[in-house]
Each structure stands twice: as C-alpha cells, then as structure tokens.
CSV table of C-alpha atoms in Angstrom, one decimal:
chain,number,residue,atom,x,y,z
A,1,MET,CA,-2.3,-13.0,19.6
A,2,HIS,CA,-3.0,-15.2,16.6
A,3,LEU,CA,-6.7,-15.1,15.7
A,4,MET,CA,-6.7,-18.9,15.5
A,5,SER,CA,-5.8,-18.9,19.2
A,6,LEU,CA,-8.7,-16.6,19.9
A,7,PHE,CA,-11.0,-18.9,18.0
A,8,VAL,CA,-9.9,-21.9,20.0
A,9,LYS,CA,-10.1,-20.2,23.4
A,10,ASN,CA,-13.2,-18.0,22.9
A,11,SER,CA,-16.5,-19.1,21.6
A,12,ARG,CA,-17.4,-15.4,20.8
A,13,TRP,CA,-15.0,-15.5,17.8
A,14,ARG,CA,-16.5,-18.8,16.6
A,15,LYS,CA,-20.0,-17.2,16.9
A,16,ARG,CA,-18.9,-14.2,14.9
A,17,ILE,CA,-17.6,-16.4,12.1
A,18,VAL,CA,-20.7,-18.6,12.0
A,19,GLU,CA,-23.1,-15.6,12.1
A,20,SER,CA,-21.3,-13.8,9.4
A,21,ARG,CA,-23.2,-15.8,6.7
A,22,LEU,CA,-19.9,-16.3,5.0
A,23,TRP,CA,-19.4,-19.7,6.6
A,24,ASP,CA,-21.5,-22.5,5.1
A,25,ILE,CA,-20.7,-25.8,6.7
A,26,ASP,CA,-22.5,-27.9,4.1
A,27,TYR,CA,-20.7,-26.0,1.2
A,28,TYR,CA,-17.3,-26.5,2.9
A,29,ARG,CA,-17.9,-30.1,3.7
A,30,GLN,CA,-18.3,-31.0,0.0
A,31,GLN,CA,-14.8,-29.6,-0.7
A,32,VAL,CA,-12.9,-31.6,1.9
A,33,VAL,CA,-12.0,-35.3,1.5
A,34,GLY,CA,-13.6,-37.1,4.4
A,35,GLY,CA,-15.7,-34.0,5.2
A,36,ASP,CA,-18.8,-36.1,5.8
A,37,THR,CA,-17.3,-37.6,8.9
A,38,MET,CA,-16.0,-34.3,10.4
A,39,SER,CA,-17.9,-32.2,12.9
A,40,GLU,CA,-18.7,-28.6,12.2
A,41,ILE,CA,-16.0,-27.3,14.6
A,42,THR,CA,-13.4,-29.6,13.1
A,43,LEU,CA,-14.3,-28.4,9.6
A,44,LEU,CA,-14.1,-24.8,10.7
A,45,ARG,CA,-10.7,-25.4,12.3
A,46,HIS,CA,-9.6,-27.1,9.1
A,47,TYR,CA,-10.5,-24.1,7.0
A,48,LEU,CA,-8.9,-21.6,9.3
A,49,GLY,CA,-5.7,-23.7,9.7
A,50,LYS,CA,-5.0,-25.1,6.2
A,51,GLY,CA,-8.2,-25.3,4.1
A,52,TRP,CA,-7.8,-21.8,2.7
A,53,LYS,CA,-4.2,-22.5,1.7
A,54,LEU,CA,-5.5,-25.4,-0.4
A,55,GLY,CA,-7.9,-23.0,-2.2
A,56,TYR,CA,-11.1,-24.1,-0.4
A,57,ASP,CA,-13.8,-21.5,0.2
A,58,PRO,CA,-15.9,-21.1,3.4
A,59,SER,CA,-19.0,-20.5,1.3
A,60,GLU,CA,-20.1,-19.6,-2.2
A,61,ARG,CA,-20.3,-16.0,-1.0
A,62,PHE,CA,-16.6,-15.8,-0.1
A,63,CYS,CA,-13.8,-16.8,-2.5
A,64,SER,CA,-10.6,-17.3,-0.6
A,65,ASP,CA,-8.2,-16.9,-3.6
A,66,ALA,CA,-10.1,-13.8,-4.8
A,67,TYR,CA,-9.9,-12.1,-1.5
A,68,CYS,CA,-6.1,-12.8,-1.1
A,69,ASP,CA,-5.5,-11.6,-4.7
A,70,GLN,CA,-7.5,-8.4,-4.2
A,71,TYR,CA,-6.4,-7.5,-0.7
A,72,TYR,CA,-2.8,-8.6,-0.2
A,73,TRP,CA,-1.9,-7.8,3.4
A,74,ASP,CA,1.5,-7.9,5.1
A,75,ASN,CA,1.0,-10.7,7.6
A,76,GLY,CA,2.9,-13.4,5.9
A,77,PHE,CA,-0.4,-15.1,5.3
A,78,SER,CA,-0.4,-16.4,8.8
A,79,TYR,CA,-4.2,-16.4,9.1
A,80,SER,CA,-7.1,-17.0,6.8
A,81,PRO,CA,-8.7,-14.5,4.5
A,82,LEU,CA,-12.1,-15.0,6.3
A,83,GLU,CA,-10.4,-14.0,9.6
A,84,HIS,CA,-8.8,-11.0,7.9
A,85,TYR,CA,-12.1,-9.8,6.5
A,86,LEU,CA,-14.1,-10.2,9.7
A,87,PHE,CA,-11.6,-8.7,12.0
A,88,TRP,CA,-10.0,-6.0,9.8
A,89,GLY,CA,-11.0,-6.0,6.2
A,90,TYR,CA,-14.7,-4.9,6.5
A,91,ARG,CA,-13.6,-1.7,8.2
A,92,HIS,CA,-11.2,-0.9,5.3
A,93,ASN,CA,-13.6,-1.2,2.4
A,94,CYS,CA,-12.5,-4.8,1.5
A,95,VAL,CA,-15.3,-6.5,-0.4
A,96,PRO,CA,-15.3,-10.3,-0.7
A,97,LEU,CA,-16.2,-11.8,-4.1
A,98,LYS,CA,-18.6,-14.7,-4.6
A,99,VAL,CA,-17.0,-17.9,-5.9
A,100,GLN,CA,-19.2,-17.8,-9.1
A,101,ASP,CA,-18.2,-14.2,-9.8
A,102,TYR,CA,-14.5,-15.0,-9.7
A,103,LYS,CA,-13.7,-16.3,-13.2
A,104,ALA,CA,-10.4,-17.9,-12.2
A,105,ILE,CA,-8.8,-19.6,-15.2
A,106,VAL,CA,-6.8,-21.8,-12.9
A,107,ARG,CA,-10.0,-23.4,-11.7
A,108,GLY,CA,-10.8,-24.6,-15.2
A,109,ASP,CA,-14.2,-23.0,-15.7
A,110,LYS,CA,-13.2,-20.4,-18.3
A,111,TYR,CA,-9.7,-21.0,-19.6
A,112,GLN,CA,-10.7,-23.4,-22.5
A,113,GLN,CA,-13.3,-20.9,-23.6
A,114,TRP,CA,-10.7,-18.2,-24.1
A,115,ILE,CA,-8.2,-20.5,-25.7
A,116,ASP,CA,-10.8,-21.3,-28.3
A,117,TRP,CA,-11.5,-17.6,-28.6
A,118,ALA,CA,-7.9,-16.9,-29.3
A,119,LYS,CA,-7.7,-19.6,-31.9
A,120,ASN,CA,-10.8,-18.2,-33.7
A,121,HIS,CA,-9.6,-14.6,-33.8
A,122,GLU,CA,-7.1,-12.8,-36.0
A,123,LYS,CA,-3.8,-11.8,-34.3
A,124,PRO,CA,-4.9,-12.4,-30.7
A,125,VAL,CA,-2.8,-10.6,-28.0
A,126,LEU,CA,-3.1,-10.8,-24.2
A,127,LEU,CA,-2.8,-7.6,-22.2
A,128,ILE,CA,-2.3,-8.2,-18.5
A,129,SER,CA,-3.2,-5.5,-15.9
A,130,HIS,CA,-2.9,-5.6,-12.2
A,131,GLU,CA,-6.4,-4.1,-11.7
A,132,TYR,CA,-9.4,-2.6,-13.5
A,133,SER,CA,-9.4,0.5,-11.5
A,134,ASN,CA,-9.9,4.0,-13.1
A,135,THR,CA,-6.2,4.8,-12.7
A,136,GLY,CA,-3.2,5.6,-14.9
A,137,ALA,CA,-1.7,2.2,-15.9
A,138,PRO,CA,-5.0,0.3,-16.5
A,139,ILE,CA,-6.4,3.3,-18.5
A,140,ALA,CA,-3.2,3.4,-20.6
A,141,LEU,CA,-3.4,-0.3,-21.3
A,142,LEU,CA,-7.0,0.2,-22.5
A,143,TRP,CA,-5.8,2.8,-24.9
A,144,MET,CA,-3.2,0.3,-26.2
A,145,ALA,CA,-5.9,-2.3,-26.6
A,146,GLU,CA,-8.0,0.2,-28.6
A,147,SER,CA,-5.0,1.0,-30.8
A,148,MET,CA,-4.4,-2.7,-31.5
A,149,LYS,CA,-8.0,-3.2,-32.3
A,150,LYS,CA,-7.8,-0.4,-35.0
A,151,MET,CA,-4.9,-2.4,-36.5
A,152,GLY,CA,-7.0,-5.4,-37.0
A,153,MET,CA,-5.7,-7.3,-33.9
A,154,SER,CA,-7.8,-9.1,-31.3
A,155,PRO,CA,-6.8,-7.9,-27.8
A,156,LEU,CA,-8.0,-9.6,-24.6
A,157,MET,CA,-7.5,-7.7,-21.4
A,158,VAL,CA,-7.1,-9.8,-18.2
A,159,SER,CA,-6.8,-8.4,-14.7
A,160,LEU,CA,-6.2,-9.9,-11.2
A,161,THR,CA,-9.1,-7.8,-9.8
A,162,SER,CA,-12.3,-6.2,-11.0
A,163,GLY,CA,-12.9,-2.5,-10.8
A,164,ASN,CA,-14.9,0.5,-12.1
A,165,LEU,CA,-12.9,0.7,-15.4
A,166,GLN,CA,-14.2,-2.7,-16.5
A,167,GLU,CA,-17.5,-1.4,-17.6
A,168,GLU,CA,-15.8,1.2,-19.8
A,169,ILE,CA,-13.6,-1.5,-21.3
A,170,THR,CA,-16.6,-3.5,-22.2
A,171,LYS,CA,-18.4,-0.5,-23.7
A,172,LYS,CA,-15.4,0.1,-26.0
A,173,GLY,CA,-15.8,-3.4,-27.4
A,174,ILE,CA,-12.6,-4.8,-25.8
A,175,GLU,CA,-12.9,-8.4,-24.5
A,176,ASN,CA,-12.0,-8.6,-20.8
A,177,ILE,CA,-11.9,-11.1,-18.0
A,178,VAL,CA,-10.9,-11.3,-14.3
A,179,ALA,CA,-8.5,-14.2,-13.7
A,180,SER,CA,-5.9,-15.3,-11.2
A,181,LEU,CA,-2.9,-16.0,-13.3
A,182,ILE,CA,-0.3,-16.1,-10.6
A,183,PRO,CA,0.1,-18.7,-7.8
A,184,PRO,CA,-1.0,-17.3,-4.5
A,185,ARG,CA,1.8,-16.4,-2.2
A,186,TYR,CA,0.3,-18.8,0.4
A,187,ARG,CA,0.3,-22.0,-1.6
A,188,VAL,CA,2.1,-23.7,-4.5
A,189,ARG,CA,0.2,-23.8,-7.8
A,190,LYS,CA,-0.8,-27.4,-8.6
A,191,ASN,CA,0.8,-28.9,-11.8
A,192,LYS,CA,-2.6,-29.0,-13.5
A,193,GLU,CA,-3.2,-25.3,-12.7
A,194,SER,CA,0.2,-24.3,-14.1
A,195,GLN,CA,-0.4,-26.3,-17.3
A,196,CYS,CA,-3.8,-24.6,-17.7
A,197,ILE,CA,-2.1,-21.2,-17.5
A,198,LYS,CA,0.7,-22.1,-19.9
A,199,GLN,CA,-1.9,-23.3,-22.5
A,200,PHE,CA,-3.8,-20.1,-22.0
A,201,LEU,CA,-0.9,-17.8,-22.4
A,202,GLU,CA,0.5,-19.7,-25.4
A,203,ALA,CA,-2.8,-19.4,-27.2
A,204,PHE,CA,-2.0,-15.7,-28.0
A,205,ASP,CA,0.6,-14.3,-30.4
A,206,PHE,CA,2.3,-12.4,-27.6
A,207,VAL,CA,1.7,-11.2,-24.0
A,208,VAL,CA,2.0,-7.6,-22.6
A,209,PHE,CA,2.6,-7.2,-18.9
A,210,ASN,CA,1.5,-3.8,-17.7
A,211,CYS,CA,3.3,-2.0,-14.8
A,212,ILE,CA,5.9,-3.4,-12.5
A,213,ILE,CA,3.6,-5.5,-10.4
A,214,GLY,CA,2.2,-7.2,-13.5
A,215,LEU,CA,5.8,-7.7,-14.7
A,216,CYS,CA,6.9,-9.3,-11.5
A,217,TRP,CA,4.1,-11.9,-11.7
A,218,ALA,CA,6.0,-13.4,-14.6
A,219,ALA,CA,8.5,-14.8,-12.1
A,220,ASP,CA,5.8,-16.9,-10.6
A,221,MET,CA,4.1,-17.9,-13.9
A,222,PRO,CA,5.0,-20.8,-16.2
A,223,LYS,CA,7.5,-19.9,-18.9
A,224,VAL,CA,5.8,-19.7,-22.3
A,225,ASP,CA,7.1,-20.1,-25.8
A,226,LYS,CA,5.6,-16.9,-27.1
A,227,PRO,CA,7.1,-13.4,-27.0
A,228,CYS,CA,6.5,-11.5,-23.7
A,229,VAL,CA,6.9,-7.7,-23.4
A,230,CYS,CA,6.4,-5.3,-20.5
A,231,TRP,CA,5.3,-1.7,-20.3
A,232,ILE,CA,6.4,-0.2,-17.0
A,233,HIS,CA,4.5,2.8,-15.6
A,234,ASP,CA,6.1,2.9,-12.1
A,235,GLY,CA,8.6,4.9,-10.2
A,236,PRO,CA,11.2,4.3,-7.4
A,237,ASN,CA,8.5,3.8,-4.8
A,238,ALA,CA,7.8,0.3,-6.3
A,239,MET,CA,11.2,-0.8,-5.2
A,240,ARG,CA,10.1,-0.5,-1.6
A,241,ASN,CA,7.8,-3.5,-2.2
A,242,PRO,CA,9.7,-6.7,-1.3
A,243,PHE,CA,7.6,-8.5,-3.9
A,244,VAL,CA,9.2,-6.3,-6.6
A,245,VAL,CA,12.7,-6.4,-5.2
A,246,ASP,CA,12.6,-10.2,-5.1
A,247,ARG,CA,11.3,-10.8,-8.6
A,248,LEU,CA,12.3,-7.8,-10.7
A,249,VAL,CA,15.6,-9.2,-12.2
A,250,GLU,CA,14.2,-12.7,-12.8
A,251,SER,CA,10.9,-11.3,-14.3
A,252,ILE,CA,12.5,-8.8,-16.6
A,253,SER,CA,15.0,-11.4,-17.9
A,254,ARG,CA,12.0,-13.3,-19.3
A,255,MET,CA,10.9,-10.3,-21.4
A,256,SER,CA,11.5,-10.2,-25.1
A,257,LEU,CA,11.1,-6.4,-25.1
A,258,VAL,CA,11.0,-3.8,-22.3
A,259,TYR,CA,9.3,-0.5,-22.5
A,260,SER,CA,9.0,2.3,-19.9
A,261,VAL,CA,6.5,5.1,-20.0
A,262,SER,CA,9.1,7.9,-19.3
A,263,GLN,CA,12.7,8.5,-18.7
A,264,PHE,CA,11.9,8.9,-15.0
A,265,THR,CA,10.7,5.3,-15.0
A,266,THR,CA,13.8,4.1,-16.9
A,267,ASP,CA,16.1,5.8,-14.4
A,268,ALA,CA,14.2,4.1,-11.5
A,269,PHE,CA,14.6,0.5,-12.7
A,270,ALA,CA,17.5,0.3,-15.1
A,271,PRO,CA,20.2,0.4,-12.3
A,272,HIS,CA,18.6,-2.7,-10.7
A,273,CYS,CA,18.7,-4.8,-13.9
A,274,ASP,CA,21.3,-6.3,-16.2
A,275,LYS,CA,23.0,-3.7,-18.4
A,276,SER,CA,22.1,-5.7,-21.4
A,277,ILE,CA,18.4,-4.9,-20.9
A,278,ASP,CA,17.3,-2.3,-23.4
A,279,PHE,CA,14.7,0.1,-21.9
A,280,ARG,CA,12.7,1.7,-24.7
A,281,LEU,CA,10.7,4.9,-24.1
A,282,PHE,CA,7.0,4.4,-24.8
A,283,PRO,CA,4.7,7.2,-23.6
A,284,TYR,CA,1.0,6.6,-23.8
A,285,GLY,CA,-1.3,8.5,-26.0
A,286,ILE,CA,-4.8,9.9,-25.3
A,287,ASN,CA,-7.8,11.1,-27.2
A,288,ASP,CA,-7.8,14.8,-27.8
A,289,ILE,CA,-10.2,16.4,-25.4
A,290,ASN,CA,-9.4,20.0,-26.3
A,291,GLU,CA,-11.7,23.0,-25.6
A,292,SER,CA,-11.7,26.6,-26.8
A,293,ILE,CA,-8.7,28.2,-25.2
A,294,GLU,CA,-9.9,31.8,-26.0
A,295,GLU,CA,-13.1,31.2,-24.1
A,296,ARG,CA,-11.2,30.1,-21.0
A,297,LYS,CA,-8.8,33.1,-21.2
A,298,GLU,CA,-11.7,35.6,-21.1
A,299,ARG,CA,-13.3,33.8,-18.2
A,300,CYS,CA,-10.0,33.8,-16.2
A,301,ILE,CA,-9.3,37.5,-16.7
A,302,ARG,CA,-12.9,38.6,-16.3
A,303,ASP,CA,-13.5,37.6,-12.7
A,304,GLY,CA,-9.8,37.7,-11.5
A,305,VAL,CA,-10.2,34.2,-9.9
A,306,VAL,CA,-7.7,31.5,-10.8
A,307,ARG,CA,-9.2,28.0,-10.5
A,308,PHE,CA,-7.1,25.0,-9.6
A,309,LEU,CA,-7.8,21.3,-9.9
A,310,MET,CA,-6.0,18.8,-7.6
A,311,PRO,CA,-6.8,15.3,-9.0
A,312,GLY,CA,-5.9,11.8,-7.9
A,313,GLN,CA,-6.2,9.4,-5.0
A,314,ILE,CA,-5.8,11.1,-1.7
A,315,THR,CA,-2.3,10.0,-0.9
A,316,LYS,CA,1.1,11.5,0.1
A,317,ARG,CA,2.6,10.1,-3.1
A,318,LYS,CA,0.2,12.4,-5.1
A,319,GLY,CA,1.3,15.3,-2.9
A,320,HIS,CA,-2.0,16.2,-1.1
A,321,HIS,CA,-0.2,16.8,2.1
A,322,THR,CA,2.2,19.2,0.3
A,323,LEU,CA,-0.8,21.1,-1.1
A,324,LEU,CA,-2.4,21.3,2.4
A,325,ASP,CA,0.7,22.7,4.0
A,326,ALA,CA,1.3,25.1,1.1
A,327,MET,CA,-2.2,26.6,1.4
A,328,GLU,CA,-1.6,27.3,5.0
A,329,LEU,CA,1.3,29.5,4.1
A,330,ILE,CA,-0.5,31.4,1.3
A,331,PRO,CA,-1.7,34.9,2.5
A,332,GLU,CA,-5.4,35.4,2.9
A,333,GLU,CA,-5.6,37.9,0.1
A,334,TYR,CA,-4.3,35.2,-2.3
A,335,ARG,CA,-6.6,32.6,-1.1
A,336,LYS,CA,-9.5,34.9,-1.8
A,337,ARG,CA,-8.4,35.1,-5.4
A,338,CYS,CA,-8.4,31.3,-6.1
A,339,GLU,CA,-10.7,28.3,-6.0
A,340,ILE,CA,-9.6,24.7,-5.7
A,341,ILE,CA,-11.4,21.5,-6.7
A,342,VAL,CA,-10.1,18.3,-5.2
A,343,ALA,CA,-11.2,15.1,-7.0
A,344,GLY,CA,-10.2,11.6,-6.2
A,345,PRO,CA,-10.9,8.6,-4.1
A,346,SER,CA,-9.7,8.0,-0.6
A,347,SER,CA,-7.0,5.5,0.3
A,348,ALA,CA,-7.7,2.9,3.0
A,349,ALA,CA,-4.0,3.1,4.0
A,350,GLU,CA,-4.1,6.9,4.4
A,351,ASN,CA,-7.4,7.7,6.0
A,352,SER,CA,-5.9,10.4,8.2
A,353,LEU,CA,-4.9,12.4,5.1
A,354,HIS,CA,-8.3,12.0,3.5
A,355,LYS,CA,-9.8,13.4,6.7
A,356,ARG,CA,-7.5,16.4,6.5
A,357,VAL,CA,-8.7,17.1,3.0
A,358,MET,CA,-12.3,16.7,4.0
A,359,ASP,CA,-11.9,19.1,7.0
A,360,TRP,CA,-10.0,21.6,4.8
A,361,ALA,CA,-12.9,21.6,2.2
A,362,ALA,CA,-15.5,21.9,5.0
A,363,ARG,CA,-14.0,25.0,6.5
A,364,SER,CA,-12.9,26.7,3.3
A,365,GLU,CA,-15.5,28.4,1.0
A,366,ASN,CA,-13.1,28.3,-2.0
A,367,VAL,CA,-12.3,24.5,-1.7
A,368,ASP,CA,-14.7,21.9,-3.2
A,369,TYR,CA,-14.1,18.2,-2.7
A,370,ARG,CA,-15.8,16.2,-5.4
A,371,GLY,CA,-14.7,12.7,-4.3
A,372,GLU,CA,-14.2,9.8,-6.8
A,373,LEU,CA,-15.7,10.4,-10.2
A,374,CYS,CA,-16.0,8.2,-13.3
A,375,HIS,CA,-13.7,9.3,-16.1
A,376,ASP,CA,-16.4,11.0,-18.2
A,377,ASP,CA,-17.4,13.1,-15.2
A,378,PHE,CA,-13.8,13.8,-14.3
A,379,VAL,CA,-13.0,15.1,-17.7
A,380,LYS,CA,-15.7,17.7,-17.4
A,381,LEU,CA,-13.8,19.2,-14.4
A,382,TYR,CA,-11.1,20.6,-16.8
A,383,ASP,CA,-13.8,23.0,-18.2
A,384,GLU,CA,-14.1,24.5,-14.7
A,385,VAL,CA,-10.4,25.2,-14.0
A,386,ASP,CA,-7.4,27.1,-15.3
A,387,VAL,CA,-4.5,25.2,-13.6
A,388,VAL,CA,-4.0,21.5,-12.9
A,389,LEU,CA,-1.8,20.6,-9.9
A,390,CYS,CA,0.4,17.6,-9.8
A,391,PRO,CA,2.9,18.1,-6.9
A,392,SER,CA,3.6,14.3,-6.6
A,393,LEU,CA,6.5,13.0,-4.6
A,394,GLU,CA,6.9,10.7,-7.6
A,395,ASP,CA,4.7,10.1,-10.6
A,396,PRO,CA,6.1,8.4,-13.8
A,397,LEU,CA,3.8,10.0,-16.3
A,398,PRO,CA,0.5,11.2,-14.8
A,399,ILE,CA,-2.4,10.9,-17.3
A,400,VAL,CA,-4.1,14.0,-15.7
A,401,CYS,CA,-1.2,16.1,-16.9
A,402,ALA,CA,-1.6,14.8,-20.5
A,403,GLU,CA,-5.3,15.5,-20.4
A,404,ALA,CA,-4.7,19.0,-19.0
A,405,LEU,CA,-2.3,19.7,-21.8
A,406,SER,CA,-4.9,18.5,-24.3
A,407,LYS,CA,-7.4,20.9,-22.8
A,408,GLY,CA,-4.9,23.8,-23.0
A,409,LYS,CA,-4.7,24.1,-19.2
A,410,ALA,CA,-1.5,25.2,-17.4
A,411,ILE,CA,0.0,22.5,-15.3
A,412,ILE,CA,2.1,22.7,-12.1
A,413,VAL,CA,4.1,19.5,-11.7
A,414,SER,CA,6.9,18.4,-9.4
A,415,ASP,CA,10.4,17.7,-10.7
A,416,ARG,CA,9.8,14.0,-9.8
A,417,THR,CA,7.2,13.4,-12.4
A,418,GLY,CA,7.9,12.1,-15.9
A,419,THR,CA,6.0,15.1,-17.3
A,420,ALA,CA,8.5,17.5,-15.9
A,421,SER,CA,11.1,16.4,-18.5
A,422,LEU,CA,8.7,17.1,-21.3
A,423,ILE,CA,7.9,20.8,-20.4
A,424,LYS,CA,9.9,24.0,-19.8
A,425,ASP,CA,9.4,25.9,-16.6
A,426,LYS,CA,7.2,29.0,-17.1
A,427,GLU,CA,7.1,28.4,-20.9
A,428,THR,CA,4.9,25.3,-21.3
A,429,GLY,CA,4.2,24.6,-17.6
A,430,TYR,CA,5.4,25.2,-14.1
A,431,ILE,CA,7.9,22.9,-12.3
A,432,VAL,CA,8.2,22.8,-8.5
A,433,LYS,CA,10.5,20.9,-6.2
A,434,SER,CA,8.9,17.6,-5.0
A,435,GLY,CA,7.7,17.7,-1.4
A,436,ASN,CA,8.8,21.4,-1.1
A,437,VAL,CA,6.0,23.4,0.5
A,438,ASN,CA,7.5,26.8,-0.3
A,439,SER,CA,8.1,25.9,-3.9
A,440,LEU,CA,4.5,24.9,-4.4
A,441,LYS,CA,3.2,27.9,-2.5
A,442,ASP,CA,5.3,30.2,-4.7
A,443,ALA,CA,4.0,28.6,-7.9
A,444,ILE,CA,0.4,28.9,-6.8
A,445,CYS,CA,0.8,32.5,-5.9
A,446,TYR,CA,2.6,33.3,-9.2
A,447,ALA,CA,-0.3,31.8,-11.1
A,448,ILE,CA,-2.8,33.9,-9.1
A,449,ASP,CA,-0.8,37.0,-9.8
A,450,ASN,CA,-0.4,36.3,-13.5
A,451,PRO,CA,-3.7,34.9,-14.8
A,452,SER,CA,-3.0,36.1,-18.4
A,453,GLU,CA,0.3,34.3,-18.4
A,454,VAL,CA,-1.4,31.2,-17.1
A,455,CYS,CA,-3.6,31.2,-20.2
A,456,ILE,CA,-0.7,31.7,-22.5
A,457,ILE,CA,1.3,28.9,-20.9
A,458,GLY,CA,-1.7,26.6,-21.2
A,459,LYS,CA,-1.9,27.3,-24.9
A,460,ARG,CA,1.8,26.6,-25.3
A,461,GLY,CA,1.4,23.4,-23.4
A,462,ARG,CA,-1.1,22.2,-25.9
A,463,LYS,CA,1.8,21.9,-28.4
A,464,VAL,CA,3.5,19.4,-26.0
A,465,PHE,CA,0.3,17.3,-26.1
A,466,GLU,CA,0.3,17.4,-29.9
A,467,ASP,CA,3.9,16.3,-30.2
A,468,ILE,CA,3.9,13.5,-27.6
A,469,PHE,CA,0.5,12.5,-26.3
A,470,ASN,CA,-1.6,12.8,-29.5
A,471,VAL,CA,-3.4,9.5,-30.1
A,472,ASP,CA,-2.1,9.4,-33.8
A,473,ALA,CA,1.5,9.5,-32.5
A,474,PHE,CA,0.6,6.8,-30.0
A,475,ASP,CA,-1.0,4.6,-32.7
A,476,ARG,CA,2.3,4.8,-34.6
A,477,ARG,CA,4.3,3.7,-31.5
A,478,VAL,CA,1.9,0.8,-30.9
A,479,GLU,CA,2.3,-0.3,-34.6
A,480,GLU,CA,6.1,-0.1,-34.2
A,481,LEU,CA,5.9,-2.2,-31.0
A,482,VAL,CA,3.7,-4.8,-32.8
A,483,ASN,CA,6.0,-5.0,-35.7
A,484,ASP,CA,9.0,-5.4,-33.4
A,485,VAL,CA,7.4,-8.3,-31.6
A,486,TYR,CA,6.4,-10.1,-34.7
A,487,SER,CA,9.9,-9.6,-36.1
A,488,LEU,CA,11.2,-11.7,-33.2
A,489,GLY,CA,9.9,-14.8,-35.0
C-alpha cells in the first residue's frame, strides 16, 4: 500500500511524521504560495504529494533534494523522501542533511562564488565525482587533482554527496564542494537552475567526469561550450543500472575525450558505444608507500604463518562470499598456518553477507575483522600481511592491488580485474578464476605452502608498480591529457 494512503487513513502515521522533528509546519508554510491560508494537515499532504517534487523541504533539518541525491531508491519516486527515511531509510544508515549544509549550486547560494573563484585562478578545471567516499574512483580523482595542482592548474572537485574523503581532500589543499549539478529524476530542472549550472560549468577551462555514473549525468546537464572529458573506472556491472543504459550513448557522445582506467573497462563499454569513440587507456598513479621487502621476508619465513588481507566493502562484487566458501574447503592444517585480516565497511544492500563475515571472524581465532578504516590507518595494514586478496567478481583496477604492489606484497586477483592483465601468474602475482571457490582455495593453499616464493613474487610485483602506477608516470599521463584538452581549442 502506498504510504500516502496509510497517512490519509491512519493518524498513527501522521503522528510519526509530526513527532520526527523533521516536519516544521512554520518552515514549510513559508515555502508554499498561499501557505498562510492552509491548515497543517493540508500543508503536510501538499509536501507528501507534490511539494517535495518542487524542491520544498519539510524542515531546515531535512533537505529533500539532498536526500534523493544521496539515497536513490528504486521506487520510481512514487513517495516522498521524508516518508522513505521514516519508514525505511533510518534502518539502513541513511542520514538526512540539513538544508544549510547542502551547498546546492542550483539553489543559487554558492554558484556565483565559485564562478568568481574560477575567474580569479590560473587554469581552473572542474573535476566531478559521484561521491566523496574513501573508495577507488574518488581517490583516483583526488590524485588527478593533486597532479594538476603541481602543474600550476587550479582544480575544483565537486561531488553529489559528502563523505569521509572530503576531509582528506581539504587537508591536501584541494578546493571542494558538494553540489547537485543534475536535475533530480523526480522533477524537471527549472530554466533558471539550468542557466546557473551552465554558467558554472563554463567558468572552467574544461570539465572531467569521473566514473560511469558521473559521465551519465552529462545527459541531464546543460550542454556547455567548453571541452568535457570522462575517466571511466567501472566494469560490466554498471550496465545493469537502467540509469546507465538509458544515458550512456548520449552522454559519451558529448565528451571531447574518453579515458578508461583499464582494458577491462574499455572492453565493458566500447561495444555499447559508437565505433568512432576512441577509448584511451589511462591508469591512475599512487604515491609510493614501499617498505623493506627483506624485513617482511624474514618475518614470513621465521614463524611459518602467511598473513592475508581481504580489503574492500563487504559485497559479493568484491568476492567476500567466494573467500568465505573457499576457507570452508581449506583443510584445518592449512588454516592453522594462516591469518586473515578483513577490512572494509558494510553495505546496506548486503547486510546478510556482512553478518556472515562477522560470524566467521567471531568463531575463528585466525580471522580479524577491522571494519571501515580511514586511508592512513588502512595503509598501515600492509605492514601486517604478506598477501593481499582481490577475488572480485569484477573490478576495473582496484587501488588496493596497486598499493600492495607498491609495498612489495604478493597479490591474488581474479581474472575479472583490470590488474590481472598487468601481471603474470606465479611470476608477479597470482590469478584465480572469478567466482571459482576451488581456484581461490588452491591459490591460498599454494601461498601457505610456499612462503618464500610469496616473498619473491611480491618483490617482482614491485616492478609492475614502478612501470605503471608510479606517481611520476601518472603525472606524465595527466600532463598529456591536459595538453590534449587544450589542443582542442
């Protein structure tokens, strides 16, 4: 039953909304034309029925547009974000933003400030991310921003949502904002709003759209008279999103240049686009976080225990279920000779898998679940392990693998990761079949049986980092990208 129907029929639902402290009748009345003459129940019905679609907010503590932007849900936007939060979202870690904290350019409170900023800075460039979370694509975009800044450019990062990476971006001296640059799916952007966005985008020398979701926003944004490029970090799984399927071709046709993070990514999207689109390979680069390999080798051989790290958000895409099933097949004598650290946040959509990991860690003496860590704390984990696991069902170019190679750690990756095409099995890493439990089990047992070889392979893998992921090589690629963009005229 539609929640609005429950609201009309049952005063208990009305009471829940009113007592949530997220509904402020006086605040809402000021937004509605003729609101002074409407009763409280009429105003509440107005918000639940159409007010939120007009961009109105139920209180200063709950921004409707921000909630929809952050927590897109598959309901066709048939009911309001406030209803969604009170009857579902609060149980799934959704957190509403205050209106004053949502610096939406389309509302006109910040866009002119950043247009002026762009005019007053040398070579301003806009880098658009889908989120400021501590995950691969936003981190890679931060590295691009740092590289551009070293070149004397003025990067501004903008994201649809806030996140724990934003503090690190600020510490690194990169200007950043949270802004809703796309029209919400539930309403048409007003002409004034579109004009504001167009003026904002055209204040920069060029715009970079990061990852496929960011790229697909371009279909809903005003066309601009400045070069637009995209840097795709995704895999085939993105094509399961109707939002991507509907907009990919139109969005990518707007791009002046198209870059993909790995051949795996190119193979995923090129078949869906016009053959004239030139996908250029553009791996990211990371700072060298190397440690003494000889010290790790002695530690590994001395106690006979091989230590593994399983990083990443607890999801099937990352292969946590494959690891759980593989460990059940590993004989007890092997399990006694290994330790496993699991580090990563839970996923609201896959709580059952997170519970399996938690239960596994609770009953296993050699399994340690560390949860979500900031990047600085996460990097320290490499010093505790010998092998980094990446048995993903698909992963275009996982940053943890590049970091592991930098540290001289052996990696076990699935054949559906972009990293697999960069290493040689049992020479610079180990490659397993994606989703194949026995393949992963055999690789883990092989590493446990051959700790000295694990150390040697980690050292060889370091060369892969130096050739491909080294930040100096990345800086050169960024410089080539910038030159190519400016050469477009």
